């Protein structure tokens, strides 16, 4: 019984963490990317995670520290899942 409860709790917190990561990516996308881009254009793009990683890392380089590598990764994950 305890193992089942522990497994359920672990799954719940893992799912919650994943949702928070995506939500954090959304917030970063809206705050950081909107400084230079019209956000609706990104929603017309259909790219996979690898492609979004390349783009967000390139944009992080252009931002001269305005977007960190970790933030770029979170944004890429958000954009890849937004379909």
CSV table of N, CA, C and O in Angstrom, one decimal:
chain,number,residue,atom,x,y,z
A,1,UNK,N,0.8,-1.2,0.0
A,1,UNK,CA,0.0,0.0,0.0
A,1,UNK,C,0.9,1.3,0.0
A,1,UNK,O,0.6,2.2,-0.7
A,2,UNK,N,1.9,1.3,0.9
A,2,UNK,CA,2.8,2.4,0.9
A,2,UNK,C,3.5,2.6,-0.4
A,2,UNK,O,3.7,3.8,-0.8
A,3,UNK,N,3.9,1.6,-1.1
A,3,UNK,CA,4.6,1.7,-2.3
A,3,UNK,C,3.7,2.3,-3.4
A,3,UNK,O,4.1,3.1,-4.2
A,4,UNK,N,2.4,1.9,-3.4
A,4,UNK,CA,1.4,2.5,-4.3
A,4,UNK,C,1.2,4.0,-4.1
A,4,UNK,O,1.2,4.7,-5.0
A,5,UNK,N,1.1,4.3,-2.8
A,5,UNK,CA,1.0,5.8,-2.5
A,5,UNK,C,2.2,6.5,-2.9
A,5,UNK,O,2.1,7.6,-3.5
A,6,UNK,N,3.4,6.0,-2.6
A,6,UNK,CA,4.6,6.7,-3.0
A,6,UNK,C,4.7,6.8,-4.5
A,6,UNK,O,5.1,7.8,-5.0
A,7,UNK,N,4.4,5.7,-5.2
A,7,UNK,CA,4.5,5.8,-6.7
A,7,UNK,C,3.5,6.8,-7.2
A,7,UNK,O,3.8,7.6,-8.2
A,8,UNK,N,2.3,6.9,-6.7
A,8,UNK,CA,1.3,7.8,-7.1
A,8,UNK,C,1.7,9.3,-6.8
A,8,UNK,O,1.6,10.2,-7.7
A,9,UNK,N,2.3,9.5,-5.7
A,9,UNK,CA,2.8,10.8,-5.3
A,9,UNK,C,4.0,11.2,-6.2
A,9,UNK,O,4.0,12.4,-6.6
A,10,UNK,N,4.8,10.3,-6.5
A,10,UNK,CA,6.0,10.6,-7.4
A,10,UNK,C,5.5,11.0,-8.7
A,10,UNK,O,6.0,11.9,-9.3
A,11,UNK,N,4.5,10.2,-9.3
A,11,UNK,CA,4.0,10.5,-10.6
A,11,UNK,C,3.3,11.9,-10.6
A,11,UNK,O,3.5,12.7,-11.5
A,12,UNK,N,2.5,12.2,-9.5
A,12,UNK,CA,1.9,13.5,-9.4
A,12,UNK,C,2.9,14.6,-9.4
A,12,UNK,O,2.7,15.6,-10.1
A,13,UNK,N,3.9,14.5,-8.6
A,13,UNK,CA,4.9,15.6,-8.5
A,13,UNK,C,5.7,15.7,-9.8
A,13,UNK,O,6.1,16.8,-10.2
A,14,UNK,N,6.0,14.6,-10.5
A,14,UNK,CA,6.7,14.7,-11.7
A,14,UNK,C,5.8,15.4,-12.8
A,14,UNK,O,6.3,16.2,-13.6
A,15,UNK,N,4.5,15.1,-12.8
A,15,UNK,CA,3.6,15.7,-13.8
A,15,UNK,C,3.5,17.2,-13.4
A,15,UNK,O,3.5,18.1,-14.3
A,16,UNK,N,3.4,17.5,-12.2
A,16,UNK,CA,3.3,18.9,-11.7
A,16,UNK,C,4.6,19.7,-12.1
A,16,UNK,O,4.5,20.8,-12.6
A,17,UNK,N,5.7,19.1,-11.9
A,17,UNK,CA,7.0,19.7,-12.3
A,17,UNK,C,7.0,20.0,-13.8
A,17,UNK,O,7.4,21.0,-14.3
A,18,UNK,N,6.6,19.0,-14.6
A,18,UNK,CA,6.6,19.1,-16.1
A,18,UNK,C,5.7,20.2,-16.5
A,18,UNK,O,6.0,21.0,-17.4
A,19,UNK,N,4.5,20.3,-15.9
A,19,UNK,CA,3.6,21.4,-16.2
A,19,UNK,C,4.2,22.8,-15.8
A,19,UNK,O,4.0,23.7,-16.6
A,20,UNK,N,4.8,22.8,-14.7
A,20,UNK,CA,5.4,24.1,-14.3
A,20,UNK,C,6.5,24.5,-15.2
A,20,UNK,O,6.7,25.7,-15.5
A,21,UNK,N,7.3,23.5,-15.7
A,21,UNK,CA,8.4,23.8,-16.7
A,21,UNK,C,7.8,24.4,-18.0
A,21,UNK,O,8.3,25.3,-18.5
A,22,UNK,N,6.7,23.8,-18.5
A,22,UNK,CA,6.1,24.3,-19.7
A,22,UNK,C,5.5,25.7,-19.4
A,22,UNK,O,5.6,26.6,-20.2
A,23,UNK,N,4.9,25.9,-18.3
A,23,UNK,CA,4.3,27.2,-17.9
A,23,UNK,C,5.4,28.2,-17.8
A,23,UNK,O,5.3,29.3,-18.3
A,24,UNK,N,6.5,27.8,-17.2
A,24,UNK,CA,7.7,28.7,-17.1
A,24,UNK,C,8.2,29.1,-18.5
A,24,UNK,O,8.5,30.3,-18.8
A,25,UNK,N,8.2,28.1,-19.4
A,25,UNK,CA,8.7,28.4,-20.8
A,25,UNK,C,7.7,29.3,-21.5
A,25,UNK,O,8.2,30.2,-22.2
A,26,UNK,N,6.4,29.2,-21.2
A,26,UNK,CA,5.4,30.1,-21.8
A,26,UNK,C,5.7,31.6,-21.3
A,26,UNK,O,5.7,32.5,-22.1
A,27,UNK,N,5.9,31.7,-20.0
A,27,UNK,CA,6.1,33.0,-19.4
A,27,UNK,C,7.4,33.6,-20.0
A,27,UNK,O,7.4,34.8,-20.4
A,28,UNK,N,8.5,32.8,-20.1
A,28,UNK,CA,9.7,33.3,-20.7
A,28,UNK,C,9.5,33.7,-22.1
A,28,UNK,O,10.0,34.8,-22.6
A,29,UNK,N,8.8,32.9,-22.9
A,29,UNK,CA,8.6,33.2,-24.3
A,29,UNK,C,7.9,34.5,-24.4
A,29,UNK,O,8.3,35.4,-25.2
A,30,UNK,N,6.8,34.7,-23.7
A,30,UNK,CA,6.0,35.9,-23.8
A,30,UNK,C,6.8,37.1,-23.3
A,30,UNK,O,6.6,38.2,-23.9
A,31,UNK,N,7.7,37.0,-22.3
A,31,UNK,CA,8.4,38.2,-21.8
A,31,UNK,C,9.7,38.5,-22.6
A,31,UNK,O,9.9,39.6,-22.9
A,32,UNK,N,10.4,37.4,-22.9
A,32,UNK,CA,11.7,37.7,-23.5
A,32,UNK,C,11.6,37.8,-25.1
A,32,UNK,O,12.2,38.7,-25.6
A,33,UNK,N,10.9,36.9,-25.7
A,33,UNK,CA,10.8,36.9,-27.2
A,33,UNK,C,10.0,38.1,-27.7
A,33,UNK,O,10.3,38.5,-28.8
A,34,UNK,N,9.0,38.5,-27.0
A,34,UNK,CA,8.2,39.6,-27.4
A,34,UNK,C,8.9,40.9,-27.5
A,34,UNK,O,8.5,41.9,-28.2
A,35,UNK,N,10.1,41.0,-26.9
A,35,UNK,CA,10.9,42.2,-27.0
A,35,UNK,C,11.4,42.5,-28.5
A,35,UNK,O,11.6,43.6,-28.9
A,36,UNK,N,11.5,41.4,-29.3
A,36,UNK,CA,12.0,41.6,-30.6
A,36,UNK,C,11.0,41.0,-31.7
A,36,UNK,O,11.2,41.3,-32.9
A,37,UNK,N,10.1,40.1,-31.3
A,37,UNK,CA,9.3,39.4,-32.3
A,37,UNK,C,7.8,39.5,-32.0
A,37,UNK,O,7.4,39.7,-30.8
A,38,UNK,N,7.0,39.4,-33.0
A,38,UNK,CA,5.6,39.3,-32.9
A,38,UNK,C,5.3,37.8,-32.6
A,38,UNK,O,5.6,36.9,-33.3
A,39,UNK,N,4.7,37.6,-31.4
A,39,UNK,CA,4.6,36.2,-30.9
A,39,UNK,C,3.7,35.3,-31.7
A,39,UNK,O,4.0,34.1,-31.9
A,40,UNK,N,2.7,35.9,-32.4
A,40,UNK,CA,1.8,35.0,-33.1
A,40,UNK,C,2.5,34.3,-34.3
A,40,UNK,O,2.1,33.3,-34.8
A,41,UNK,N,3.6,34.9,-34.8
A,41,UNK,CA,4.3,34.3,-35.9
A,41,UNK,C,4.9,33.0,-35.5
A,41,UNK,O,5.0,32.0,-36.3
A,42,UNK,N,5.3,32.9,-34.2
A,42,UNK,CA,5.9,31.6,-33.8
A,42,UNK,C,4.9,30.5,-33.7
A,42,UNK,O,5.3,29.3,-33.8
A,43,UNK,N,3.7,30.8,-33.5
A,43,UNK,CA,2.6,29.8,-33.5
A,43,UNK,C,2.3,29.3,-34.8
A,43,UNK,O,1.6,28.2,-34.9
A,44,UNK,N,2.7,29.9,-35.9
A,44,UNK,CA,2.5,29.4,-37.2
A,44,UNK,C,3.5,28.4,-37.6
A,44,UNK,O,3.4,27.6,-38.5
A,45,UNK,N,4.7,28.4,-36.9
A,45,UNK,CA,5.8,27.5,-37.2
A,45,UNK,C,5.5,26.2,-36.5
A,45,UNK,O,5.1,26.1,-35.4
A,46,UNK,N,5.8,25.1,-37.3
A,46,UNK,CA,5.7,23.8,-36.7
A,46,UNK,C,7.1,23.2,-36.8
A,46,UNK,O,7.5,22.8,-37.8
A,47,UNK,N,7.7,23.2,-35.7
A,47,UNK,CA,9.1,22.6,-35.6
A,47,UNK,C,9.2,21.7,-34.4
A,47,UNK,O,8.4,21.7,-33.5
A,48,UNK,N,10.1,20.8,-34.5
A,48,UNK,CA,10.3,19.8,-33.4
A,48,UNK,C,11.3,20.5,-32.3
A,48,UNK,O,11.8,21.5,-32.5
A,49,UNK,N,11.5,19.7,-31.3
A,49,UNK,CA,12.3,20.3,-30.2
A,49,UNK,C,13.7,20.6,-30.6
A,49,UNK,O,14.3,21.6,-30.2
A,50,UNK,N,14.3,19.7,-31.4
A,50,UNK,CA,15.7,19.9,-31.9
A,50,UNK,C,15.8,21.2,-32.7
A,50,UNK,O,16.7,22.0,-32.5
A,51,UNK,N,14.8,21.5,-33.5
A,51,UNK,CA,14.8,22.7,-34.3
A,51,UNK,C,14.6,23.9,-33.5
A,51,UNK,O,15.3,25.0,-33.6
A,52,UNK,N,13.7,23.9,-32.5
A,52,UNK,CA,13.5,25.0,-31.6
A,52,UNK,C,14.7,25.3,-30.7
A,52,UNK,O,15.0,26.4,-30.4
A,53,UNK,N,15.4,24.2,-30.3
A,53,UNK,CA,16.6,24.4,-29.5
A,53,UNK,C,17.6,25.2,-30.3
A,53,UNK,O,18.3,26.1,-29.8
A,54,UNK,N,17.8,24.9,-31.6
A,54,UNK,CA,18.8,25.6,-32.4
A,54,UNK,C,18.4,27.1,-32.5
A,54,UNK,O,19.2,28.0,-32.4
A,55,UNK,N,17.1,27.3,-32.7
A,55,UNK,CA,16.6,28.7,-32.9
A,55,UNK,C,16.8,29.5,-31.6
A,55,UNK,O,17.3,30.6,-31.6
A,56,UNK,N,16.3,28.9,-30.5
A,56,UNK,CA,16.3,29.6,-29.2
A,56,UNK,C,17.8,29.9,-28.7
A,56,UNK,O,18.0,30.9,-28.1
A,57,UNK,N,18.7,28.9,-29.0
A,57,UNK,CA,20.1,29.1,-28.6
A,57,UNK,C,20.7,30.3,-29.4
A,57,UNK,O,21.4,31.1,-28.9
A,58,UNK,N,20.3,30.3,-30.7
A,58,UNK,CA,20.8,31.4,-31.6
A,58,UNK,C,20.3,32.7,-31.1
A,58,UNK,O,21.0,33.7,-31.0
A,59,UNK,N,19.0,32.8,-30.7
A,59,UNK,CA,18.4,34.0,-30.2
A,59,UNK,C,19.0,34.4,-28.9
A,59,UNK,O,19.2,35.6,-28.6
A,60,UNK,N,19.3,33.4,-28.1
A,60,UNK,CA,20.0,33.7,-26.8
A,60,UNK,C,21.3,34.4,-27.0
A,60,UNK,O,21.7,35.4,-26.3
A,61,UNK,N,22.0,34.0,-28.1
A,61,UNK,CA,23.3,34.6,-28.4
A,61,UNK,C,23.1,36.1,-28.9
A,61,UNK,O,23.9,36.9,-28.5
A,62,UNK,N,22.0,36.3,-29.6
A,62,UNK,CA,21.8,37.6,-30.1
A,62,UNK,C,21.4,38.6,-29.0
A,62,UNK,O,21.5,39.8,-29.0
A,63,UNK,N,20.8,38.0,-27.9
A,63,UNK,CA,20.3,38.8,-26.8
A,63,UNK,C,21.4,39.3,-25.9
A,63,UNK,O,21.1,40.1,-25.0
A,64,UNK,N,22.6,38.9,-26.0
A,64,UNK,CA,23.8,39.4,-25.2
A,64,UNK,C,23.5,39.2,-23.7
A,64,UNK,O,23.7,40.2,-23.0
A,65,UNK,N,23.0,38.1,-23.3
A,65,UNK,CA,22.8,37.8,-21.9
A,65,UNK,C,21.3,38.0,-21.5
A,65,UNK,O,21.0,37.8,-20.3
A,66,UNK,N,20.5,38.5,-22.4
A,66,UNK,CA,19.1,38.8,-22.0
A,66,UNK,C,18.3,37.5,-21.9
A,66,UNK,O,17.3,37.4,-21.2
A,67,UNK,N,18.8,36.4,-22.5
A,67,UNK,CA,18.2,35.1,-22.4
A,67,UNK,C,19.4,34.1,-22.1
A,67,UNK,O,20.3,34.0,-22.9
A,68,UNK,N,19.3,33.4,-21.0
A,68,UNK,CA,20.3,32.4,-20.7
A,68,UNK,C,20.1,31.1,-21.4
A,68,UNK,O,19.0,30.9,-22.0
A,69,UNK,N,21.1,30.3,-21.4
A,69,UNK,CA,20.9,29.0,-22.0
A,69,UNK,C,19.8,28.1,-21.4
A,69,UNK,O,19.1,27.5,-22.2
A,70,UNK,N,19.6,28.2,-20.1
A,70,UNK,CA,18.5,27.5,-19.5
A,70,UNK,C,17.2,28.0,-19.9
A,70,UNK,O,16.2,27.3,-20.1
A,71,UNK,N,17.1,29.3,-20.0
A,71,UNK,CA,15.8,29.9,-20.4
A,71,UNK,C,15.5,29.6,-21.8
A,71,UNK,O,14.4,29.3,-22.2
A,72,UNK,N,16.6,29.6,-22.7
A,72,UNK,CA,16.4,29.2,-24.1
A,72,UNK,C,15.8,27.7,-24.2
A,72,UNK,O,15.0,27.5,-25.0
A,73,UNK,N,16.4,26.9,-23.4
A,73,UNK,CA,15.9,25.5,-23.3
A,73,UNK,C,14.4,25.4,-22.9
A,73,UNK,O,13.6,24.6,-23.5
A,74,UNK,N,14.0,26.1,-21.9
A,74,UNK,CA,12.6,26.1,-21.5
A,74,UNK,C,11.7,26.7,-22.5
A,74,UNK,O,10.6,26.2,-22.8
A,75,UNK,N,12.2,27.7,-23.2
A,75,UNK,CA,11.4,28.3,-24.3
A,75,UNK,C,11.2,27.3,-25.4
A,75,UNK,O,10.1,27.1,-26.0
A,76,UNK,N,12.3,26.6,-25.8
A,76,UNK,CA,12.3,25.6,-26.9
A,76,UNK,C,11.3,24.5,-26.5
A,76,UNK,O,10.5,24.1,-27.4
A,77,UNK,N,11.3,24.0,-25.3
A,77,UNK,CA,10.4,22.9,-24.9
A,77,UNK,C,8.9,23.4,-25.0
A,77,UNK,O,8.1,22.7,-25.4
A,78,UNK,N,8.7,24.6,-24.5
A,78,UNK,CA,7.4,25.2,-24.6
A,78,UNK,C,6.9,25.3,-26.1
A,78,UNK,O,5.8,24.8,-26.4
A,79,UNK,N,7.7,25.8,-26.9
A,79,UNK,CA,7.4,26.0,-28.3
A,79,UNK,C,7.2,24.6,-29.0
A,79,UNK,O,6.3,24.5,-29.9
A,80,UNK,N,7.9,23.6,-28.7
A,80,UNK,CA,7.8,22.3,-29.3
A,80,UNK,C,6.5,21.6,-28.9
A,80,UNK,O,5.9,20.8,-29.6
A,81,UNK,N,6.0,22.0,-27.7
A,81,UNK,CA,4.8,21.3,-27.2
A,81,UNK,C,3.5,22.1,-27.5
A,81,UNK,O,2.4,21.7,-27.2
A,82,UNK,N,3.6,23.3,-28.0
A,82,UNK,CA,2.5,24.2,-28.2
A,82,UNK,C,1.5,23.8,-29.2
A,82,UNK,O,0.4,24.3,-29.3
A,83,UNK,N,1.8,22.8,-30.0
A,83,UNK,CA,0.9,22.4,-31.1
A,83,UNK,C,-0.5,22.2,-30.7
A,83,UNK,O,-1.4,22.0,-30.5
